[in-house]
XYZ file of C-alpha atoms in Angstrom:
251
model
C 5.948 -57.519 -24.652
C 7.225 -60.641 -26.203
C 10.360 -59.482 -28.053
C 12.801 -61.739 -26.556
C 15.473 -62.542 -29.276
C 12.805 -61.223 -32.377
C 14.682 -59.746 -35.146
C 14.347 -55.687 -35.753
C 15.715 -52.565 -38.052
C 14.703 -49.379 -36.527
C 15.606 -46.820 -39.515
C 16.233 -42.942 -38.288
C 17.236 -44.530 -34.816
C 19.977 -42.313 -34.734
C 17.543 -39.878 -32.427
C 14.032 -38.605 -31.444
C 11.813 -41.529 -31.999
C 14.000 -43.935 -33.385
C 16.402 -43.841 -31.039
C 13.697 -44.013 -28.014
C 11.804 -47.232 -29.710
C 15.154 -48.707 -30.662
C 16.146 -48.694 -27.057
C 12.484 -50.076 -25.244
C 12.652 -52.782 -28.323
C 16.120 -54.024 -26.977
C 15.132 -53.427 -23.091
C 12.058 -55.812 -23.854
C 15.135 -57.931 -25.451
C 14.662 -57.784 -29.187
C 18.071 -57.882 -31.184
C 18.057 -54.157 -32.394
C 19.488 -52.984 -35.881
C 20.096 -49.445 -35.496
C 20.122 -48.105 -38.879
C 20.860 -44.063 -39.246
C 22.351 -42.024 -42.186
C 24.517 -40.952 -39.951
C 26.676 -43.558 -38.817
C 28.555 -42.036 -35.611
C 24.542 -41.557 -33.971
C 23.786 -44.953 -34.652
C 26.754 -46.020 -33.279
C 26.299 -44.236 -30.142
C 22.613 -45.570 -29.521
C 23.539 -49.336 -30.585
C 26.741 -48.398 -27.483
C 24.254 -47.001 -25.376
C 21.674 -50.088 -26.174
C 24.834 -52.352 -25.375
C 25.717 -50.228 -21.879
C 23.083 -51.239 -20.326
C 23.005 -54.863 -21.212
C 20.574 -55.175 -24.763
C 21.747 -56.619 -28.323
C 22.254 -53.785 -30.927
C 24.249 -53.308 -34.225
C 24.748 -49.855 -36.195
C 24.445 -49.650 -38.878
C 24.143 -46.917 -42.171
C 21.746 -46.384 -45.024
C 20.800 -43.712 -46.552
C 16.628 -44.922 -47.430
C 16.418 -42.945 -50.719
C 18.994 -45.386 -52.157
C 17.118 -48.344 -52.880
C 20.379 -50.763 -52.937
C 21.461 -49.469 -49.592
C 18.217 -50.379 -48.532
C 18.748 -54.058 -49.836
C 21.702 -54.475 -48.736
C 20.855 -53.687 -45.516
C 18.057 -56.176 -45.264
C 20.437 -58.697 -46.566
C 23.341 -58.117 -44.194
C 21.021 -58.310 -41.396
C 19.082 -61.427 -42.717
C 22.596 -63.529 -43.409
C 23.921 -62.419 -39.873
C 20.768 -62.732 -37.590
C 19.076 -65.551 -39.707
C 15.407 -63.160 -40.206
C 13.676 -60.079 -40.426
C 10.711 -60.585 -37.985
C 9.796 -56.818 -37.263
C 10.488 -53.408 -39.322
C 10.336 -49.788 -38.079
C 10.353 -47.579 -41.444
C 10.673 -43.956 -38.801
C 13.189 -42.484 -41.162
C 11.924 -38.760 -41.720
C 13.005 -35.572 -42.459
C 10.710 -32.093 -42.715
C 11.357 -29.376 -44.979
C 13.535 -26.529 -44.432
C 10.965 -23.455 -45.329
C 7.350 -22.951 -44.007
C 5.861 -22.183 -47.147
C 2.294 -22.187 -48.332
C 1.984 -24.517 -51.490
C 2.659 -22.088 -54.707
C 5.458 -20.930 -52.581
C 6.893 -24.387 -51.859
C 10.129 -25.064 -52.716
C 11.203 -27.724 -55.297
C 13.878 -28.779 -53.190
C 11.449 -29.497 -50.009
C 9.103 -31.281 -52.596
C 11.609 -33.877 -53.899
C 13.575 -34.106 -50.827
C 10.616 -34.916 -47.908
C 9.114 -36.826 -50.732
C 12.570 -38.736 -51.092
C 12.798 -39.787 -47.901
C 9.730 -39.839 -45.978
C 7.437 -41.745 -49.069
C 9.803 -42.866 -51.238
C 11.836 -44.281 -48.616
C 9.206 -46.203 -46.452
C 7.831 -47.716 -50.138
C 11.405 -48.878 -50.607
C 11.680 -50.216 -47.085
C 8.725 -51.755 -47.140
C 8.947 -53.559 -50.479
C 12.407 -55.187 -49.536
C 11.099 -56.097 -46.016
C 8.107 -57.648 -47.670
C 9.953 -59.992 -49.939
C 11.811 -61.165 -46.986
C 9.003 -61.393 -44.753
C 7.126 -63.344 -47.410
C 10.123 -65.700 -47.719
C 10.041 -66.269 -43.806
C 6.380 -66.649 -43.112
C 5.593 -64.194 -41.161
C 6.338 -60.524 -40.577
C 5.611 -57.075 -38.798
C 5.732 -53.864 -40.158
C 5.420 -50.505 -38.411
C 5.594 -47.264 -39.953
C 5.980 -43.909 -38.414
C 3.482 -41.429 -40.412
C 2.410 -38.555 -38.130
C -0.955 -36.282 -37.182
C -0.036 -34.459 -40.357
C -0.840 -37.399 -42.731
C -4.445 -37.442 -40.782
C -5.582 -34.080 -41.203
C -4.949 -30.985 -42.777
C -1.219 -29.260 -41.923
C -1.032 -25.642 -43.461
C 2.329 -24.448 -45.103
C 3.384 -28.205 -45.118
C 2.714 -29.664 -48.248
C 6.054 -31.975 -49.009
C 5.355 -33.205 -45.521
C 1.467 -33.767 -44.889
C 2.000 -35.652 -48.827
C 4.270 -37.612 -47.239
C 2.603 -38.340 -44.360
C -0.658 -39.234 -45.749
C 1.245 -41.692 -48.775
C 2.358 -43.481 -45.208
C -1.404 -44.053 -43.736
C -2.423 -45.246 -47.456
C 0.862 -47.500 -47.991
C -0.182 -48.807 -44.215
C -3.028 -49.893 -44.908
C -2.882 -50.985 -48.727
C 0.541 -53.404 -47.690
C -2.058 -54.586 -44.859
C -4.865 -55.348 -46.971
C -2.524 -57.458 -49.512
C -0.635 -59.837 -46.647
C -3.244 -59.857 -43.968
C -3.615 -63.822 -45.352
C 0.293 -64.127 -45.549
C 0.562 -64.083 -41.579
C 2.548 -60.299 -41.877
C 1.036 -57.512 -40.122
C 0.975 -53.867 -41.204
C 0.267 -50.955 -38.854
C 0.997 -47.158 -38.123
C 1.557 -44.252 -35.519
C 0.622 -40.797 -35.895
C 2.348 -38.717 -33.412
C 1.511 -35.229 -32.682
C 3.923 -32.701 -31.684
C 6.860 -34.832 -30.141
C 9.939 -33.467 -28.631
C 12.398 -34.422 -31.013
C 14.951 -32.927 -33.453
C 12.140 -32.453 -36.346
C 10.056 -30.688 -33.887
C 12.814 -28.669 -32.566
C 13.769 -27.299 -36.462
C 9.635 -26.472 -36.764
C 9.745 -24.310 -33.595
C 13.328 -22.445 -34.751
C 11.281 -21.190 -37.133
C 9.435 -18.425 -35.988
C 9.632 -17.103 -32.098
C 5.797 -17.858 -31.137
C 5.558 -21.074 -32.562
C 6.228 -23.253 -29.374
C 3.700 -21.383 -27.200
C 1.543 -21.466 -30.458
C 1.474 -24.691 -30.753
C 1.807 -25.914 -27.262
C -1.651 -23.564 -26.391
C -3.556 -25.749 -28.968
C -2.671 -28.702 -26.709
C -5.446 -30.521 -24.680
C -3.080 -31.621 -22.078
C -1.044 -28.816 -22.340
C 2.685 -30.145 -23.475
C 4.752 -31.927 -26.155
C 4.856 -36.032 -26.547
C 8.051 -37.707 -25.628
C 9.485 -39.944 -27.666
C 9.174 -42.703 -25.431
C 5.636 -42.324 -25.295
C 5.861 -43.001 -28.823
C 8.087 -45.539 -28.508
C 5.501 -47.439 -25.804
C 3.258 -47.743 -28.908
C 5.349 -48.769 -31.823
C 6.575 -51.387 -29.194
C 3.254 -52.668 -28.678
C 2.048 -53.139 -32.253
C 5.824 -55.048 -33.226
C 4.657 -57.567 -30.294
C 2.422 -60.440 -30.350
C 0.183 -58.223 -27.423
C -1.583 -56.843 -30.845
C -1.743 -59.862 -32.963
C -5.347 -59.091 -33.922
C -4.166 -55.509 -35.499
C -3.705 -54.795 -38.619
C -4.236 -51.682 -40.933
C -4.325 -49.661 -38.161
C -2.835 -46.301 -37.045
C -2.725 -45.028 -33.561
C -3.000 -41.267 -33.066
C -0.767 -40.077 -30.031
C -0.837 -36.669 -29.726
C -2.236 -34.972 -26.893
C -5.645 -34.768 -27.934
C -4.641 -31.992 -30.284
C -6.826 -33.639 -32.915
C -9.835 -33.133 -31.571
């Protein structure tokens, strides 16, 4: 895939996704940054990275906080010498299926917080780096929901869909500066955001599962496979883009 030795901060790699694409990145030999909110899971996927022979550091930022977010870029940048390629899959999904006059204020401003506000901010330091460098790759983790319509999931389809227009905005401004800008849409996706949807109500996995062409939930490595693909030079001619992966639910 062409990641030998390239540069790249997974954010949310603690688990589901993040942790799947920060592992393929360092088996295809990138130099990982596992970044997490929670310290003690990035720590054990940078060991686990490290087990089995890759290059990974932990670290922790919290992607609301716009100087964490800085300072993270700037740690890595003064110890690895570049930011070539950034993940922005830090996500959370609201606690209450609501519909929208029944949303709650505190799913509103904290999805929001973290899933938009926090790629923007990711994003915008990457960027300046990236700009700085020469070159760059961006990939953001948006989701089926910011595609088409997702009932009693406002804070989260908002979210989703500010990702596919950042994508592609970002792209349209440094397409000339040699920095590429591209997104994945998962579907459904075994992972610990999928596993708080179907806590919350009894029918929900064989509901959604049934509306399933091929009849199961993604894995995260199948995700992973993806993101991998666009942070490599084997998609050098894409830019703008987002890939849908879900099972052919969307059609």
């Amino acid at each position: 895939m062409e990641l030998m030795n390239k540069v790249v901060v997974v954010t949310g790699a603690g688990s589901g996704i993040g942790a799947a694409t920060a592992t393929l990145m360092a088996a295809h030999g990138a130099k990982v940054m596992v970044a997490d909110i929670n310290l003690k899971s990035a720590q054990k996927v940078a060991d686990d990275i490290t087990k089995m022979g890759g290059e990974a550091v932990p670290f922790q930022v919290n992607v609301t906080q716009f100087n964490e977010v800085e300072s993270l870029i700037v740690e890595v940048v003064k110890n690895q010498g570049s930011l070539d390629v950034m993940v922005n899959n830090a996500g959370i999904g609201g606690k209450n299926q609501k519909r929208t006059a029944e949303h709650t204020l505190e799913d509103w401003h904290n999805v929001i917080a973290v899933n938009q506000t926090g790629v923007f901010y990711c994003m915008k330091v990457a960027l300046g780096q990236m700009m700085e460098q020469g070159y760059g790759n961006i990939v953001n983790i948006a989701s089926l929901a910011g595609l088409k319509p997702s009932g009693n999931n406002l804070s989260y389809s908002a979210s989703k869909f500010a990702v596919v227009g950042m994508t592609k905005s970002a792209a349209l401004e440094y397409g000339r500066k040699n920095i590429r800008i591209n997104a994945v849409c998962p579907g459904y996706t075994q992972s610990p955001l999928l596993d708080q949807l179907l806590s919350s109500r009894s029918e929900m996995r064989d509901r959604l599962r049934g509306k399933i062409p091929m009849d199961r939930f993604g894995e995260a490595t199948e995700i992973a496979e993806a993101v991998v693909w666009l942070a490599s030079d084997k998609s050098k001619y894409i830019t703008g883009q987002t890939i849908t992966l879900d099972g052919g639910i969307s059609l």
